[in-house]
Structure formats: structure tokens, C-alpha cells
mmCIF file of C-alpha atoms in Angstrom:
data_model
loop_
_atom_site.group_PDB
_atom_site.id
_atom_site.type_symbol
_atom_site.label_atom_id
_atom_site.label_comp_id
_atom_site.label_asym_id
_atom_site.label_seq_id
_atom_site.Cartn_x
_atom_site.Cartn_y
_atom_site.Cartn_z
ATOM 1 C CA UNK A 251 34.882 -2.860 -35.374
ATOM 2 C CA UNK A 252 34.661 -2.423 -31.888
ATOM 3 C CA UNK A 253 36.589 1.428 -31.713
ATOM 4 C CA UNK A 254 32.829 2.202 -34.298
ATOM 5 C CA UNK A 255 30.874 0.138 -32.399
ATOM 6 C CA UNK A 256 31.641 2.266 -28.720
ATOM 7 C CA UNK A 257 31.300 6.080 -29.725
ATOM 8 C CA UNK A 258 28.495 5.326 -31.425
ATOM 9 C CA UNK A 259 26.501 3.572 -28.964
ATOM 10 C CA UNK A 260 27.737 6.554 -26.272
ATOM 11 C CA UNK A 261 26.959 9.255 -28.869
ATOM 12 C CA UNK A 262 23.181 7.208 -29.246
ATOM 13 C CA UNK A 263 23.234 7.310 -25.052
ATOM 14 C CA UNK A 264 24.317 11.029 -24.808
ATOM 15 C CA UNK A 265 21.381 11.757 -27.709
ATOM 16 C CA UNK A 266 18.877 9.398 -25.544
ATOM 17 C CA UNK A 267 19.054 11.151 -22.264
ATOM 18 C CA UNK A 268 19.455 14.899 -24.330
ATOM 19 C CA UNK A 269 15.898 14.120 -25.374
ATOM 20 C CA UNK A 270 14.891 12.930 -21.956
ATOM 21 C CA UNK A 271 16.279 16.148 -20.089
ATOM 22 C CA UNK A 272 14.109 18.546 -23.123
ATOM 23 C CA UNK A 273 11.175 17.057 -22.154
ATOM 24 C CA UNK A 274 8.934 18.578 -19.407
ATOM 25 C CA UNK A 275 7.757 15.868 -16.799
ATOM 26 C CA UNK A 276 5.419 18.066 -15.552
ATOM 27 C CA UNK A 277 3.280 17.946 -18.722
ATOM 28 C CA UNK A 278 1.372 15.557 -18.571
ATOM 29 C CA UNK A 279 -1.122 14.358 -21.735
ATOM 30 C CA UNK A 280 -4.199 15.111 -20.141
ATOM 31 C CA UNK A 281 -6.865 11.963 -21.716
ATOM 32 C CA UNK A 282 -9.704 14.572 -21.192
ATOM 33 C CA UNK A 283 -8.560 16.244 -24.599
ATOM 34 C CA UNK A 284 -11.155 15.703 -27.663
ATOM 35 C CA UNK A 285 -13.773 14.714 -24.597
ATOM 36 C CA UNK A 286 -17.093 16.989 -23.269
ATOM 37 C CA UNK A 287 -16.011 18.827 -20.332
ATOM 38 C CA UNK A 288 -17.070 17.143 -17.279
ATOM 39 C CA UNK A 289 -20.483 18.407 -15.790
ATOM 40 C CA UNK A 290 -20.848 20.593 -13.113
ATOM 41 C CA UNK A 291 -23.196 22.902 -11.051
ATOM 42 C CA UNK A 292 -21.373 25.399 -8.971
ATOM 43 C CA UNK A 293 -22.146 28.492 -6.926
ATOM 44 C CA UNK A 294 -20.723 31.541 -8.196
ATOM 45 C CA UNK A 295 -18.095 33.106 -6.619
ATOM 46 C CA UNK A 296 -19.224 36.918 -6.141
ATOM 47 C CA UNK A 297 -23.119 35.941 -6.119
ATOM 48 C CA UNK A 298 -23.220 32.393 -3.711
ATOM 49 C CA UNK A 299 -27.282 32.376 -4.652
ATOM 50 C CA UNK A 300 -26.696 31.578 -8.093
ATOM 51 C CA UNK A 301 -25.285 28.759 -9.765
ATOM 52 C CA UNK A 302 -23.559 28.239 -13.147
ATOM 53 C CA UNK A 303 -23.312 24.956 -15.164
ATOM 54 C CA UNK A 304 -20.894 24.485 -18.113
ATOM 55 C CA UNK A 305 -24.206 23.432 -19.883
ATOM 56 C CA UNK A 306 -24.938 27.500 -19.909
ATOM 57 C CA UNK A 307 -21.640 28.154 -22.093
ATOM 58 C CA UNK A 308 -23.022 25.816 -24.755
ATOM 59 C CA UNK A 309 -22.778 27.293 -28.589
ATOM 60 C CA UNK A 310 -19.723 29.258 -27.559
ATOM 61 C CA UNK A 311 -15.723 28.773 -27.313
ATOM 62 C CA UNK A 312 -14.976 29.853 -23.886
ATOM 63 C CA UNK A 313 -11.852 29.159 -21.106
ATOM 64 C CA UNK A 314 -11.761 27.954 -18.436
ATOM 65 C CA UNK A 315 -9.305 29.283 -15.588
ATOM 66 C CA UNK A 316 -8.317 27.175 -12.448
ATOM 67 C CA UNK A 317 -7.041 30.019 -10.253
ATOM 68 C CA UNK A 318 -6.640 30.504 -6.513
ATOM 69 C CA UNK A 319 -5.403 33.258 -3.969
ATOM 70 C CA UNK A 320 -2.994 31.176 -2.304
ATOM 71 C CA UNK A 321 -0.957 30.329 -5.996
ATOM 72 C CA UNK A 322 1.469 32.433 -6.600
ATOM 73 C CA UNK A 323 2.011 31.398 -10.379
ATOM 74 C CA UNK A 324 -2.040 32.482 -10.556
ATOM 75 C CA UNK A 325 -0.615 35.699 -9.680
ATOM 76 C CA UNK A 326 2.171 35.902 -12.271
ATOM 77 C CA UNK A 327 0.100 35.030 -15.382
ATOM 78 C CA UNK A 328 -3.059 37.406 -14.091
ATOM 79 C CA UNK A 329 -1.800 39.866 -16.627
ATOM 80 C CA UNK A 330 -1.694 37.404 -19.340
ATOM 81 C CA UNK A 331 -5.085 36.481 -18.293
ATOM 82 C CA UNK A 332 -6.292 39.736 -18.500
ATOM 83 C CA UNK A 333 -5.349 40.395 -22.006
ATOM 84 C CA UNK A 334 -6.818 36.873 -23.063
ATOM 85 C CA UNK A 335 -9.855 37.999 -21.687
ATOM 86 C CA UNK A 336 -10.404 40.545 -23.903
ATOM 87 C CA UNK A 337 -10.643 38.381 -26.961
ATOM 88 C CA UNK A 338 -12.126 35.584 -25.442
ATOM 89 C CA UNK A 339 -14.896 34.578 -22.700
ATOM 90 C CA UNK A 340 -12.648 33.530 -19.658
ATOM 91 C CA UNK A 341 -14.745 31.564 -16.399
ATOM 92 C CA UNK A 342 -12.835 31.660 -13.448
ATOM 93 C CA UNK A 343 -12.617 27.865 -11.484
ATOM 94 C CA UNK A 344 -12.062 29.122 -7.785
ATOM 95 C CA UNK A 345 -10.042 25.998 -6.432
ATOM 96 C CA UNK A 346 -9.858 25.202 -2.592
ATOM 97 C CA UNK A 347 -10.015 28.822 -2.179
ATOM 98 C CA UNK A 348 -12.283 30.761 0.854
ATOM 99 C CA UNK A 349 -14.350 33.610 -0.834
ATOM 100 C CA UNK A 350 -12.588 36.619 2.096
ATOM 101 C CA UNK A 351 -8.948 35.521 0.276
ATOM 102 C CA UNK A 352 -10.803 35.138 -3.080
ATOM 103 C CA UNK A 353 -12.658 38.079 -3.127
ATOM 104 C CA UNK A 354 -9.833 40.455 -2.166
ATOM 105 C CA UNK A 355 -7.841 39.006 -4.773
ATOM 106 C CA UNK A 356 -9.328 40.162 -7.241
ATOM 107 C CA UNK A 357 -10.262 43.551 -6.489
ATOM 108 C CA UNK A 358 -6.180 44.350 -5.787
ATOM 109 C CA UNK A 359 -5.618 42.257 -8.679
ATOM 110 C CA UNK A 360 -8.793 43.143 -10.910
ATOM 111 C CA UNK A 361 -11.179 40.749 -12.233
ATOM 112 C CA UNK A 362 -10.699 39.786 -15.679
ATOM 113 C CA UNK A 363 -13.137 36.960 -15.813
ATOM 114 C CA UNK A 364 -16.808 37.227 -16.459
ATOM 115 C CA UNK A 365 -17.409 35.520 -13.436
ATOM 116 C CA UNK A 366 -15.828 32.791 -11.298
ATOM 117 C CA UNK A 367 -17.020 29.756 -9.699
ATOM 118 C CA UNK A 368 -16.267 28.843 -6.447
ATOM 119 C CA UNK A 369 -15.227 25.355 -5.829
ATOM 120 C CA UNK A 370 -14.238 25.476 -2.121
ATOM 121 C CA UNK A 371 -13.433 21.663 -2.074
ATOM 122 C CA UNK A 372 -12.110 20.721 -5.260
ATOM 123 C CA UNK A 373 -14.376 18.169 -6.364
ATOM 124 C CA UNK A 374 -14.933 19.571 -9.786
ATOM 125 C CA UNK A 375 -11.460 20.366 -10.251
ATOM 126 C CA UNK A 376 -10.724 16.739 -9.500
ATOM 127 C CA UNK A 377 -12.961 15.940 -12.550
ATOM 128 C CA UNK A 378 -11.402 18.027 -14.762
ATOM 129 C CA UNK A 379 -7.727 16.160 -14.012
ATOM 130 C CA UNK A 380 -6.199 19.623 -12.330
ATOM 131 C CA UNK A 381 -2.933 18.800 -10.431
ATOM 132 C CA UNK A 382 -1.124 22.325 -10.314
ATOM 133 C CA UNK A 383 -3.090 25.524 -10.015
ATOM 134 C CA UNK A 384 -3.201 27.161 -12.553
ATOM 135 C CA UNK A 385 -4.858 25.181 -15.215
ATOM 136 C CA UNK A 386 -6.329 26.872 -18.499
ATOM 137 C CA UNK A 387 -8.929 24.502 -20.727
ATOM 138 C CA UNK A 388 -10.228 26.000 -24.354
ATOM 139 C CA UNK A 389 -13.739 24.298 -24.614
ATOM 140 C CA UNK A 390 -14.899 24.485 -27.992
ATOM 141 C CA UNK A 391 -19.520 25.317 -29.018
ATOM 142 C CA UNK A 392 -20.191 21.431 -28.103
ATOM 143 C CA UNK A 393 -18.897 21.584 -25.168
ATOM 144 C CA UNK A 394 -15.790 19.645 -26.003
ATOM 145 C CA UNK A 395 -12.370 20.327 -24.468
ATOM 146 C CA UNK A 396 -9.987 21.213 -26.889
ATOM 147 C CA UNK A 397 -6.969 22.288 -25.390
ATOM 148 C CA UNK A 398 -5.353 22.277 -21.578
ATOM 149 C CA UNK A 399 -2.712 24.354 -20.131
ATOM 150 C CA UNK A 400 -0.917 23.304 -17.002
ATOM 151 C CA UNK A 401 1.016 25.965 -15.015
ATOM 152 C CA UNK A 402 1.302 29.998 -15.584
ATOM 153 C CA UNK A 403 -0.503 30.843 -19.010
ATOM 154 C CA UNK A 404 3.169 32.660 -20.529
ATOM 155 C CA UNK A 405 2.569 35.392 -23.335
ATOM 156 C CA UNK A 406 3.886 33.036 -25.857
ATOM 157 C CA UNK A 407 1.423 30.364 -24.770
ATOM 158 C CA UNK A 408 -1.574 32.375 -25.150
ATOM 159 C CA UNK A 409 -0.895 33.951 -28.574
ATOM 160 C CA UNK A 410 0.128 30.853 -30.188
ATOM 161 C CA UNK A 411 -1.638 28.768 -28.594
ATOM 162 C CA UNK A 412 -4.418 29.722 -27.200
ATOM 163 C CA UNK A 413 -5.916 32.549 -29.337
ATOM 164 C CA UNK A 414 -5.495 30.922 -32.768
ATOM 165 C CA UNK A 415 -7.098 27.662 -31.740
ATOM 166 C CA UNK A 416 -9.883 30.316 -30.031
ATOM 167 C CA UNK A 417 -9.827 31.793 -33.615
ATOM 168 C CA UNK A 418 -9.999 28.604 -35.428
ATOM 169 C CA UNK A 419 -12.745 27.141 -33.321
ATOM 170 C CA UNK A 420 -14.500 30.300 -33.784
ATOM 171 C CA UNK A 421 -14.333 30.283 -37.635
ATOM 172 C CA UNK A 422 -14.510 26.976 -38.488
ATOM 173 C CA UNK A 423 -17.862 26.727 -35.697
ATOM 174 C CA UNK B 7 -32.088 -5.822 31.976
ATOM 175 C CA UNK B 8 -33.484 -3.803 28.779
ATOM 176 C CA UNK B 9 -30.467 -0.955 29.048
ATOM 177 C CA UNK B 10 -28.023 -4.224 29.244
ATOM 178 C CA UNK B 11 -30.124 -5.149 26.245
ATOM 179 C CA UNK B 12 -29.139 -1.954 24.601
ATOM 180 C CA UNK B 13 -25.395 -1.699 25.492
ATOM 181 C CA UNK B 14 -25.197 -5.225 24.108
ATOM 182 C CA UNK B 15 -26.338 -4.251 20.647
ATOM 183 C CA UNK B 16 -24.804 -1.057 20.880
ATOM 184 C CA UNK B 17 -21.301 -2.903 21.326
ATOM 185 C CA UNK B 18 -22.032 -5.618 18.820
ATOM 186 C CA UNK B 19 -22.710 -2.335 16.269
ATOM 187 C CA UNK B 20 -19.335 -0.801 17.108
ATOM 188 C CA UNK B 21 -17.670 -4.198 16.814
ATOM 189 C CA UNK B 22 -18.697 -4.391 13.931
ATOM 190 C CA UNK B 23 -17.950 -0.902 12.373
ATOM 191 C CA UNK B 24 -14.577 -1.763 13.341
ATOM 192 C CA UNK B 25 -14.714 -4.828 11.694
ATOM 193 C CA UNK B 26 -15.769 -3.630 8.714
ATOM 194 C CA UNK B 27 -13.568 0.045 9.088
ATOM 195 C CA UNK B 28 -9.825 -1.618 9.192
ATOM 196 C CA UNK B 29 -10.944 -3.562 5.381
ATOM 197 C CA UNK B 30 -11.234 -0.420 3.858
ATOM 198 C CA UNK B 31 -8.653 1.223 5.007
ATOM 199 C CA UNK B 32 -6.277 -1.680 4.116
ATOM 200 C CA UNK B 33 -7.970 -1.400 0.636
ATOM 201 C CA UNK B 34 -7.614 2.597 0.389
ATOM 202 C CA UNK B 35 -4.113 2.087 1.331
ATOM 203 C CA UNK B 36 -3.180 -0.779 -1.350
ATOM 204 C CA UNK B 37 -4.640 1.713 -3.947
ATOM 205 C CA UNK B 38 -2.876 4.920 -2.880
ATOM 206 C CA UNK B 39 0.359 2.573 -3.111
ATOM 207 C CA UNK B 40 -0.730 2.110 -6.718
ATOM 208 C CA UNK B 41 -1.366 5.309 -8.204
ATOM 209 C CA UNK B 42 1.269 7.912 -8.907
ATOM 210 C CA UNK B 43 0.476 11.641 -6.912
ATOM 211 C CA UNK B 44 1.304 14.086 -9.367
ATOM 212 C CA UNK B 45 2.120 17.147 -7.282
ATOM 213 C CA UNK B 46 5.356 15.044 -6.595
ATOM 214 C CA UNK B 47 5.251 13.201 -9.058
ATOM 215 C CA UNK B 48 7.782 10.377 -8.104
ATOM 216 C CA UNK B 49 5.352 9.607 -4.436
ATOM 217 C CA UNK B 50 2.253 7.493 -4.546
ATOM 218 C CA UNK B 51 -0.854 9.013 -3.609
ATOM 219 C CA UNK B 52 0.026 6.647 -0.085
ATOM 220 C CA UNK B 53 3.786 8.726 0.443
ATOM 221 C CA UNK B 54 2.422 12.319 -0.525
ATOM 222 C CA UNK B 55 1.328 14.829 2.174
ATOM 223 C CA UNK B 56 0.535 17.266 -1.109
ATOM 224 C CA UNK B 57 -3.445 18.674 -0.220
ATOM 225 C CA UNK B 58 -4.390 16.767 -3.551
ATOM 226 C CA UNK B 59 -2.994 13.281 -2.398
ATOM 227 C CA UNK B 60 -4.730 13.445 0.605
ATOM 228 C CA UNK B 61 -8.203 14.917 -1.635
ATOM 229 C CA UNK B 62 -7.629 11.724 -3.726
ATOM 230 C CA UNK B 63 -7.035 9.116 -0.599
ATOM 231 C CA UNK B 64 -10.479 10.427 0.455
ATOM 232 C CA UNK B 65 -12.099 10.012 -3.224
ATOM 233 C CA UNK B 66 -10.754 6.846 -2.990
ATOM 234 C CA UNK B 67 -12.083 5.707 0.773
ATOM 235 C CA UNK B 68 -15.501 6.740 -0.466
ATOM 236 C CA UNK B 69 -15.517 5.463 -3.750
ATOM 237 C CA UNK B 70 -14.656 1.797 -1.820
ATOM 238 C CA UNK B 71 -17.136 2.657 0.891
ATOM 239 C CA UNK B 72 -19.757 3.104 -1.717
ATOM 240 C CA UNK B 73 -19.751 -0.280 -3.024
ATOM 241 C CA UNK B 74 -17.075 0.423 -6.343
ATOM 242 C CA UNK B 75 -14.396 -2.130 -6.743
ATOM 243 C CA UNK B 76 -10.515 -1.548 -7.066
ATOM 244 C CA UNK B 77 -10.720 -1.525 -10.929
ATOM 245 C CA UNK B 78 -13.685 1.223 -10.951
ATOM 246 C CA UNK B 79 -11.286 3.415 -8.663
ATOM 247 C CA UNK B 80 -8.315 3.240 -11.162
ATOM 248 C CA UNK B 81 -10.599 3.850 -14.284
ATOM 249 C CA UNK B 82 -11.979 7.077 -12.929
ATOM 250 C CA UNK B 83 -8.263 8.178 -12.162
ATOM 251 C CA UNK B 84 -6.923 7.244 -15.892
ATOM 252 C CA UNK B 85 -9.874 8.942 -16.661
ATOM 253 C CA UNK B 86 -8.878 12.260 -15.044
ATOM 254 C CA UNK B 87 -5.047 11.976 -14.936
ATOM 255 C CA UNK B 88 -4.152 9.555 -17.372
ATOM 256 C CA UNK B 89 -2.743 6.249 -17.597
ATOM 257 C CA UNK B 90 0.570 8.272 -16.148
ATOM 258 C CA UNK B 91 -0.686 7.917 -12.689
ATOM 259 C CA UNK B 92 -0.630 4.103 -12.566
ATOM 260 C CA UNK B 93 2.084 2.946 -11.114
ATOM 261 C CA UNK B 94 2.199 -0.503 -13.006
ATOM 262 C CA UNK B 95 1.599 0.694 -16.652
ATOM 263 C CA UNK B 96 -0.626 -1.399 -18.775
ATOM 264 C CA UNK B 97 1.441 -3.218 -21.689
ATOM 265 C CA UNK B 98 0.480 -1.614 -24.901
ATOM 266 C CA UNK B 99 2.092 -0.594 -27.610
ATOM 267 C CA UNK B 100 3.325 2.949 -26.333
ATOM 268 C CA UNK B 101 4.489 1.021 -23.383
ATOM 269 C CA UNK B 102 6.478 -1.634 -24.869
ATOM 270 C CA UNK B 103 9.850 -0.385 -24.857
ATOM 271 C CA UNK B 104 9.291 0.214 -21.179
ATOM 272 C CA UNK B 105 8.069 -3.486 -20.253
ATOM 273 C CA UNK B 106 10.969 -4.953 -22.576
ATOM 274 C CA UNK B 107 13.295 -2.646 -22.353
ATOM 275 C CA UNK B 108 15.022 -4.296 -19.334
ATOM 276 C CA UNK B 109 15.129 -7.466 -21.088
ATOM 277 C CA UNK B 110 16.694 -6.540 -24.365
ATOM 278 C CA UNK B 111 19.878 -4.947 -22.267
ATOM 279 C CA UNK B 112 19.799 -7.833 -20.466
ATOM 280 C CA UNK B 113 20.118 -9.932 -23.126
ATOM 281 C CA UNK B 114 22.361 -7.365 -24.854
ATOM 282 C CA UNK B 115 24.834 -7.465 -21.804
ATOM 283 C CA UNK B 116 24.698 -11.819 -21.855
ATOM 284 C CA UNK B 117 25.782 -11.201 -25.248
ATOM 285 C CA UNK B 118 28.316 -9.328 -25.120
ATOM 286 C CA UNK B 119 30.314 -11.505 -22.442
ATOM 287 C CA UNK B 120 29.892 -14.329 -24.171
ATOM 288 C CA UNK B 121 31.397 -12.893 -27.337
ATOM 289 C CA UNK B 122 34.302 -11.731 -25.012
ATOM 290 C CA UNK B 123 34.599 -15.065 -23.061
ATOM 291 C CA UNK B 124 34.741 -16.664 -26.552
ATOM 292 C CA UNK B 125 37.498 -14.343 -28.000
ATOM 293 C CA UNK B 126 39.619 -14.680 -25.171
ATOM 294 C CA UNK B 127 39.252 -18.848 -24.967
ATOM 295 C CA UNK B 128 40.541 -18.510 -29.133
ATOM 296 C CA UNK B 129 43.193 -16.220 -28.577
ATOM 297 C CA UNK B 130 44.908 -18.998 -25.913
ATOM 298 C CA UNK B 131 47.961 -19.663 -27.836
ATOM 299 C CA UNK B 132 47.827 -23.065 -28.663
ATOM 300 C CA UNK B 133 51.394 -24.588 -28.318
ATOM 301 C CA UNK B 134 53.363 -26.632 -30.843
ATOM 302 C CA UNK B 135 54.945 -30.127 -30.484
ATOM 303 C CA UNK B 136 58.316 -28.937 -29.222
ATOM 304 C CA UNK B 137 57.151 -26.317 -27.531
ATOM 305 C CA UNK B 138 54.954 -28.706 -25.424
ATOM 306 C CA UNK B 139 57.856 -31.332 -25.035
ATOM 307 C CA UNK B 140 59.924 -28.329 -23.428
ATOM 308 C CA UNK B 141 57.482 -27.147 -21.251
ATOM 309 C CA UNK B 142 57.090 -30.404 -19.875
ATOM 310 C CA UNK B 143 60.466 -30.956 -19.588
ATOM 311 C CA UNK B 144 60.971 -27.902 -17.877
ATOM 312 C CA UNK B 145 58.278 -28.677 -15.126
ATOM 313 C CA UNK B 146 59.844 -32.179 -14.349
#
């Protein structure tokens, strides 16, 4: 009884902390899922006169991009960004950034979003639970967030992920 | 007579700022103890030097300074961050195992020895008649 009784509970251990070590701490379940996007009024980033709300996006499925010049990982999934943008409205979220870093960015980088907003202390990005630059929401027409993405936006992420739920929202809308 | 007036008031003002000051920072500072920073995710928002811990002490400080309580500060952090960031989970059903947990191996581990303790006290060989006659002949 007790030679079953040992393996088996090791074997249940060993399968126990397997599961623990597949998970990814770092993902967090974000509550703001199924939930309207927080509000906000920002200046833009290119144009400091004018201001955009996520009000104005209303009736559409958009994304929303946490990005900075100081994050690297912004850097690495630009490209991925890039192609996303051509399927799908992306709105840049300018985090703790200064616009003569931003700015320059994006013209050696190019600018794949229709515009960016430029939250120079963070408050909004506070709102919308971001922890690790870079952050990608899909909002869906009413405004709701449907989907969140923390860390580099990876190939596989976007197709899968993010462009059939775009897709979706956008036939099923 | 009317600028001693002045520096009177003036120091029972700054008296009392620092009065009032050294509360809310003991407050800010129980909270940030309580609340998870998720840049490093195993400091509190009081440990972390990360540029969002400190963001969040200051949300914090002026969320007290404006009059919320300590619950209203924690609600608008599960509501941004989830109920991850509390350092003292609520017990709920998703959180059950985690409260308990402890417990059941506890009791799991009391169990266990006593089972053993019990073998081993039946497995004393008990001695027969002679056998106990001899012994205690031998130890005269």
C-alpha cells in the first residue's frame, strides 16, 4: 500500500509544479475585460492643440497601443504593429514619454498609427491597468474592451488573436 | 506686536500641517505594504523603486489626502490590476485552495505520524510467559 501510495503522490507533485512552471506570471487577468474603456481626454501627440477622447472611436473596433521610446520591446513588435495597422485602426497611448524622444521615434521607426496620444504622466495608462509597456487593448463599436495584450504584440499573437476577434467584432457588429 | 501676531499663527499653521502630514504618510505607507507592485511582482508597492510603484504611492497619497478611505484606495486598484495585487487575497471560491491549503497538509502531515506512531506501538513484540520469566530472571 504504501510503495502505490509514494510514487503516486510524487508523480501528482512533479505534475503540480509542471503546471505551475507553464504558466506565465506575468499575465495577469486584467478585470477591465468585458468593461467600457476607461474615459479619457488627451492631447495628441504630433498636434498638442487638439485633443482626442475614446468617446470619438465610438461605432468602430479599434486598438489601442501603449508604446514608448524608452521600451525596447515597443521597438521589437513595431513591425508587427505595422502590419496590424493595416487591417485595423491602431491609436497610439504615448506613456511617460517626452514628445523630442517620441517624435523621433517614429519618424526612424515610421508611424503606423493614425495618431497617438500623449500621456506624459501616465494617469490614463494607470486607468487602463498598464504595468509593462507595451500593452495592446481591442475595443469593440460600444466602446467595450474586448481583449488585452501585455508585452511585445508576437506575429502569432496578432493573427490569432488579434485579427480574428477584430474580424469577428467587425462581422458580428 | 501685530508681526508677533502673525508669526504666531503662521507657526500654529505649520504645526499643524505637520500634524496632519506624518498621518498620511503612515496611512500611504500601510497601503503600499498591502498591495502587490507588478513590475516586480513579488515587492509591495512600499519595497519597489519601479517608476510605476512610486506613480501608484502618489495615487495613493492623494487619493487619502482627498478625503477617500483605505477601502476606496484598494477598490480602484482591483479595479485596474485585479484582485492579484492585494496582498491578502479575499476568500472566495477561486481562492480557497490557497486559504486552506496550508491546513489540509497540515492536517495531512498530523495524520500521517499518527498512523506511523500507531504502527510502530503494535508492532512491539509482545512477550510470552516464559519469555518474560527469563528476562526477568536474567536482569536479577
Amino acid at each position: 500500500m504504501k510503495t502505490i501510495w509514494l510514487p503516486l503522490g510524487f508523480i501528482a507533485l512533479i505534475g503540480l509544479l509542471a503546471a505551475g512552471l507553464r504558466l506565465n506570471p506575468r499575465e495577469v487577468p486584467s478585470p477591465l475585460i468585458g468593461k467600457p474603456a476607461p474615459h479619457f481626454e488627451l492631447p495628441l501627440l504630433h498636434e498638442p492643440d487638439k485633443r482626442f477622447t475614446q468617446r470619438d472611436m465610438l461605432g468602430k473596433v479599434w486598438v489601442l497601443n501603449v508604446w514608448a521610446s524608452w521600451c525596447p520591446p515597443c521597438l521589437v513588435e513595431h513591425p508587427v504593429v505595422t502590419e496590424l495597422a493595416g487591417s485595423v485602426p491602431v491609436i497610439g497611448l504615448n506613456y511617460k514619454d517626452a514628445r523630442e524622444d517620441a517624435l523621433p521615434w517614429l519618424k526612424r521607426n515610421g508611424d503606423p498609427y493614425q495618431f497617438s496620444v500623449y500621456d506624459a504622466a501616465g494617469r490614463i495608462a494607470i486607468d487602463y491597468g498598464v504595468y509593462g509597456v507595451p500593452e495592446t487593448y481591442v475595443i469593440d463599436q460600444k466602446g467595450v474592451i474586448r481583449y488585452k495584450h501585455i508585452g511585445p504584440l508576437t506575429r502569432e499573437v496578432a493573427q490569432t488573436r488579434l485579427r480574428t476577434l477584430v474580424k469577428e467584432l467587425d462581422g458580428g457588429g | 506686536m501685530a508681526a508677533a501676531r502673525v508669526l504666531l499663527l503662521w507657526l500654529a499653521c505649520v504645526a499643524a500641517l505637520a500634524a496632519e502630514s506624518p498621518g498620511l504618510e503612515k496611512r500611504t505607507a500601510a497601503l503600499a505594504h498591502e498591495l502587490r507592485c507588478l513590475v516586480c511582482q513579488n515587492q509591495t508597492l512600499a519595497d519597489s523603486n519601479a517608476p510605476l510603484a512610486v506613480d501608484l504611492r502618489n495615487q495613493i497619497r492623494e487619493q487619502l489626502a482627498a478625503g477617500k478611505s483605505e477601502q476606496d484606495v484598494l477598490d480602484f486598484m482591483v479595479a485596474r490590476y485585479g484582485e492579484f495585487v492585494l496582498y491578502r487575497p479575499p476568500l472566495r471560491a477561486a481562492t480557497l485552495a490557497l486559504w486552506i491549503g496550508p491546513f489540509v497538509f497540515l492536517a495531512l502531515g498530523v495524520w500521517l505520524l499518527a498512523r506511523r506512531l500507531a504502527r510502530r506501538r503494535a508492532a512491539e513484540p509482545e512477550l510470552s510467559g516464559a519469555e518474560r520469566e527469563r528476562a526477568a530472571k536474567l536482569l536479577e
